[in-house]
Amino acid sequence: MYNETVMDHFEHPRNVGEMEDPTVVVEVGSSECGDRMKLYLKIEDDVIVDVSFKTLGCAAAIASSSQATEMIKGKTIEEAWNLTNMDVVEALGGLPEPKIHCSVIAEDAIRRAINFYRKDQGLEPWK
Ligand code: FES
């Protein structure tokens, strides 16, 4: 059902676990299945210098979370904001159609975290 890249991220997720001193932490749930992701970002001068996550979800959600964290580490918040779930799916080499929605949870978490950070800075949230 899953390709090798997806299985590798599922079995050996990158950036998994809690972070001691994050700039922002968010928890989001999938509206489709109720699975959840907790995302920790450490941001310095609008650059994501560290990222970690904990996902309670299916293999596709865990693989997407892992891949997404790899794609935003070292990036500006603007670059991370522009990362879509389909970018993550493409980087994973594809997901089965019924599992595409599982990649949305990571995009939601990243965007929510960035807007928490922006609000904290007294800035307007992005839409
Ligand atoms: Fe819930 Fe995949 S089935 S995230």
PDB file of C-alpha atoms and ligand atoms in Angstrom:
ATOM      1  CA  MET A   1       0.000   0.000   0.000  1.00  0.00           C
ATOM      2  CA  TYR A   2       2.795   2.465   0.893  1.00  0.00           C
ATOM      3  CA  ASN A   3       6.011   3.095  -1.031  1.00  0.00           C
ATOM      4  CA  GLU A   4       9.486   2.659   0.492  1.00  0.00           C
ATOM      5  CA  THR A   5       9.941   6.348   1.315  1.00  0.00           C
ATOM      6  CA  VAL A   6       6.663   6.473   3.219  1.00  0.00           C
ATOM      7  CA  MET A   7       7.502   3.265   5.082  1.00  0.00           C
ATOM      8  CA  ASP A   8      10.956   4.609   5.959  1.00  0.00           C
ATOM      9  CA  HIS A   9       9.481   7.805   7.452  1.00  0.00           C
ATOM     10  CA  PHE A  10       6.824   5.783   9.277  1.00  0.00           C
ATOM     11  CA  GLU A  11       9.298   3.310  10.736  1.00  0.00           C
ATOM     12  CA  HIS A  12      12.046   5.870  11.406  1.00  0.00           C
ATOM     13  CA  PRO A  13      10.286   9.219  11.826  1.00  0.00           C
ATOM     14  CA  ARG A  14      12.611  12.234  11.777  1.00  0.00           C
ATOM     15  CA  ASN A  15      12.366  14.982  14.418  1.00  0.00           C
ATOM     16  CA  VAL A  16      10.030  12.995  16.642  1.00  0.00           C
ATOM     17  CA  GLY A  17       9.542  13.837  20.321  1.00  0.00           C
ATOM     18  CA  GLU A  18       9.000  16.785  22.608  1.00  0.00           C
ATOM     19  CA  MET A  19      11.131  19.935  22.617  1.00  0.00           C
ATOM     20  CA  GLU A  20      12.336  21.504  25.854  1.00  0.00           C
ATOM     21  CA  ASP A  21      12.264  25.178  24.924  1.00  0.00           C
ATOM     22  CA  PRO A  22      10.057  25.676  21.875  1.00  0.00           C
ATOM     23  CA  THR A  23       9.004  29.119  20.705  1.00  0.00           C
ATOM     24  CA  VAL A  24       5.579  27.754  19.914  1.00  0.00           C
ATOM     25  CA  VAL A  25       3.645  24.517  20.424  1.00  0.00           C
ATOM     26  CA  VAL A  26       0.370  23.635  18.758  1.00  0.00           C
ATOM     27  CA  GLU A  27      -1.863  20.612  18.682  1.00  0.00           C
ATOM     28  CA  VAL A  28      -4.235  19.994  15.811  1.00  0.00           C
ATOM     29  CA  GLY A  29      -6.704  17.254  15.001  1.00  0.00           C
ATOM     30  CA  SER A  30      -7.872  15.922  11.680  1.00  0.00           C
ATOM     31  CA  SER A  31     -11.476  16.793  11.009  1.00  0.00           C
ATOM     32  CA  GLU A  32     -11.781  13.597   8.957  1.00  0.00           C
ATOM     33  CA  CYS A  33     -10.574  10.964  11.411  1.00  0.00           C
ATOM     34  CA  GLY A  34      -9.723  12.628  14.732  1.00  0.00           C
ATOM     35  CA  ASP A  35      -6.014  11.773  14.551  1.00  0.00           C
ATOM     36  CA  ARG A  36      -3.793  14.350  16.232  1.00  0.00           C
ATOM     37  CA  MET A  37      -0.419  16.044  15.787  1.00  0.00           C
ATOM     38  CA  LYS A  38       1.540  18.114  18.289  1.00  0.00           C
ATOM     39  CA  LEU A  39       4.157  20.363  16.675  1.00  0.00           C
ATOM     40  CA  TYR A  40       7.010  22.209  18.365  1.00  0.00           C
ATOM     41  CA  LEU A  41       8.893  25.009  16.593  1.00  0.00           C
ATOM     42  CA  LYS A  42      11.956  26.909  17.729  1.00  0.00           C
ATOM     43  CA  ILE A  43      12.058  30.168  15.771  1.00  0.00           C
ATOM     44  CA  GLU A  44      14.869  32.717  15.705  1.00  0.00           C
ATOM     45  CA  ASP A  45      14.665  35.844  13.525  1.00  0.00           C
ATOM     46  CA  ASP A  46      11.781  34.313  11.562  1.00  0.00           C
ATOM     47  CA  VAL A  47      13.809  31.163  10.796  1.00  0.00           C
ATOM     48  CA  ILE A  48      12.715  27.742  12.027  1.00  0.00           C
ATOM     49  CA  VAL A  49      15.926  26.585  13.660  1.00  0.00           C
ATOM     50  CA  ASP A  50      14.450  23.445  15.221  1.00  0.00           C
ATOM     51  CA  VAL A  51      11.291  21.412  14.880  1.00  0.00           C
ATOM     52  CA  SER A  52       9.850  18.296  16.454  1.00  0.00           C
ATOM     53  CA  PHE A  53       6.498  16.548  16.573  1.00  0.00           C
ATOM     54  CA  LYS A  54       4.374  13.840  18.113  1.00  0.00           C
ATOM     55  CA  THR A  55       1.627  12.377  15.965  1.00  0.00           C
ATOM     56  CA  LEU A  56      -1.073  10.026  17.141  1.00  0.00           C
ATOM     57  CA  GLY A  57      -2.280   8.817  13.805  1.00  0.00           C
ATOM     58  CA  CYS A  58      -1.981   6.426  10.929  1.00  0.00           C
ATOM     59  CA  ALA A  59       1.202   5.552   9.037  1.00  0.00           C
ATOM     60  CA  ALA A  60       0.491   8.196   6.392  1.00  0.00           C
ATOM     61  CA  ALA A  61       0.028  10.905   9.025  1.00  0.00           C
ATOM     62  CA  ILE A  62       3.270   9.976  10.773  1.00  0.00           C
ATOM     63  CA  ALA A  63       5.216   9.791   7.499  1.00  0.00           C
ATOM     64  CA  SER A  64       3.768  13.134   6.360  1.00  0.00           C
ATOM     65  CA  SER A  65       4.595  14.766   9.681  1.00  0.00           C
ATOM     66  CA  SER A  66       8.144  13.460   9.516  1.00  0.00           C
ATOM     67  CA  GLN A  67       8.631  14.571   5.910  1.00  0.00           C
ATOM     68  CA  ALA A  68       7.089  17.990   6.559  1.00  0.00           C
ATOM     69  CA  THR A  69       9.367  18.675   9.524  1.00  0.00           C
ATOM     70  CA  GLU A  70      12.372  17.846   7.353  1.00  0.00           C
ATOM     71  CA  MET A  71      11.115  20.301   4.737  1.00  0.00           C
ATOM     72  CA  ILE A  72      10.657  23.267   7.100  1.00  0.00           C
ATOM     73  CA  LYS A  73      13.774  22.924   9.229  1.00  0.00           C
ATOM     74  CA  GLY A  74      16.098  25.852   8.506  1.00  0.00           C
ATOM     75  CA  LYS A  75      13.450  27.610   6.436  1.00  0.00           C
ATOM     76  CA  THR A  76      11.894  31.018   7.035  1.00  0.00           C
ATOM     77  CA  ILE A  77       8.362  31.089   8.395  1.00  0.00           C
ATOM     78  CA  GLU A  78       7.221  32.424   5.025  1.00  0.00           C
ATOM     79  CA  GLU A  79       8.753  29.456   3.200  1.00  0.00           C
ATOM     80  CA  ALA A  80       7.195  27.084   5.734  1.00  0.00           C
ATOM     81  CA  TRP A  81       3.815  28.788   5.368  1.00  0.00           C
ATOM     82  CA  ASN A  82       3.934  28.141   1.618  1.00  0.00           C
ATOM     83  CA  LEU A  83       4.559  24.415   2.042  1.00  0.00           C
ATOM     84  CA  THR A  84       1.396  22.566   1.063  1.00  0.00           C
ATOM     85  CA  ASN A  85       0.301  19.079   1.926  1.00  0.00           C
ATOM     86  CA  MET A  86       0.694  18.164  -1.756  1.00  0.00           C
ATOM     87  CA  ASP A  87       4.361  19.264  -1.631  1.00  0.00           C
ATOM     88  CA  VAL A  88       4.772  16.809   1.231  1.00  0.00           C
ATOM     89  CA  VAL A  89       2.936  14.049  -0.633  1.00  0.00           C
ATOM     90  CA  GLU A  90       5.153  14.638  -3.665  1.00  0.00           C
ATOM     91  CA  ALA A  91       8.322  14.530  -1.547  1.00  0.00           C
ATOM     92  CA  LEU A  92       7.121  11.198  -0.152  1.00  0.00           C
ATOM     93  CA  GLY A  93       6.739   9.861  -3.672  1.00  0.00           C
ATOM     94  CA  GLY A  94       2.965   9.768  -3.354  1.00  0.00           C
ATOM     95  CA  LEU A  95       0.307   8.416  -1.005  1.00  0.00           C
ATOM     96  CA  PRO A  96      -2.669   6.221  -1.851  1.00  0.00           C
ATOM     97  CA  GLU A  97      -5.616   8.442  -2.772  1.00  0.00           C
ATOM     98  CA  PRO A  98      -7.705   7.621   0.348  1.00  0.00           C
ATOM     99  CA  LYS A  99      -4.719   8.650   2.510  1.00  0.00           C
ATOM    100  CA  ILE A 100      -4.040  12.061   0.957  1.00  0.00           C
ATOM    101  CA  HIS A 101      -6.100  13.755   3.673  1.00  0.00           C
ATOM    102  CA  CYS A 102      -3.670  12.382   6.275  1.00  0.00           C
ATOM    103  CA  SER A 103      -1.014  14.798   4.990  1.00  0.00           C
ATOM    104  CA  VAL A 104      -3.216  17.832   5.698  1.00  0.00           C
ATOM    105  CA  ILE A 105      -2.698  17.557   9.445  1.00  0.00           C
ATOM    106  CA  ALA A 106       0.985  18.591   9.110  1.00  0.00           C
ATOM    107  CA  GLU A 107       0.167  21.588   6.904  1.00  0.00           C
ATOM    108  CA  ASP A 108      -2.525  22.669   9.382  1.00  0.00           C
ATOM    109  CA  ALA A 109      -0.163  22.347  12.333  1.00  0.00           C
ATOM    110  CA  ILE A 110       2.627  24.312  10.624  1.00  0.00           C
ATOM    111  CA  ARG A 111       0.316  27.143   9.622  1.00  0.00           C
ATOM    112  CA  ARG A 112      -1.342  27.317  13.017  1.00  0.00           C
ATOM    113  CA  ALA A 113       2.064  27.402  14.729  1.00  0.00           C
ATOM    114  CA  ILE A 114       3.289  30.192  12.447  1.00  0.00           C
ATOM    115  CA  ASN A 115       0.220  32.292  13.162  1.00  0.00           C
ATOM    116  CA  PHE A 116       0.577  31.755  16.924  1.00  0.00           C
ATOM    117  CA  TYR A 117       4.120  33.010  16.552  1.00  0.00           C
ATOM    118  CA  ARG A 118       3.008  36.009  14.488  1.00  0.00           C
ATOM    119  CA  LYS A 119       0.299  36.928  16.996  1.00  0.00           C
ATOM    120  CA  ASP A 120       2.863  36.663  19.756  1.00  0.00           C
ATOM    121  CA  GLN A 121       4.992  39.171  17.839  1.00  0.00           C
ATOM    122  CA  GLY A 122       2.011  41.541  17.590  1.00  0.00           C
ATOM    123  CA  LEU A 123       1.615  40.810  13.877  1.00  0.00           C
ATOM    124  CA  GLU A 124      -1.510  40.031  11.887  1.00  0.00           C
ATOM    125  CA  PRO A 125      -2.050  36.318  11.283  1.00  0.00           C
ATOM    126  CA  TRP A 126      -1.575  35.166   7.703  1.00  0.00           C
ATOM    127  CA  LYS A 127      -4.535  33.799   5.758  1.00  0.00           C
TER     128      LYS A 127
HETATM  129 FE1  FES B   1      -6.285   9.754  10.315  1.00  0.00          FE
HETATM  130 FE2  FES B   1      -4.628   9.077   8.455  1.00  0.00          FE
HETATM  131  S1  FES B   1      -6.457   8.064   8.987  1.00  0.00           S
HETATM  132  S2  FES B   1      -4.573  10.832   9.655  1.00  0.00           S
END
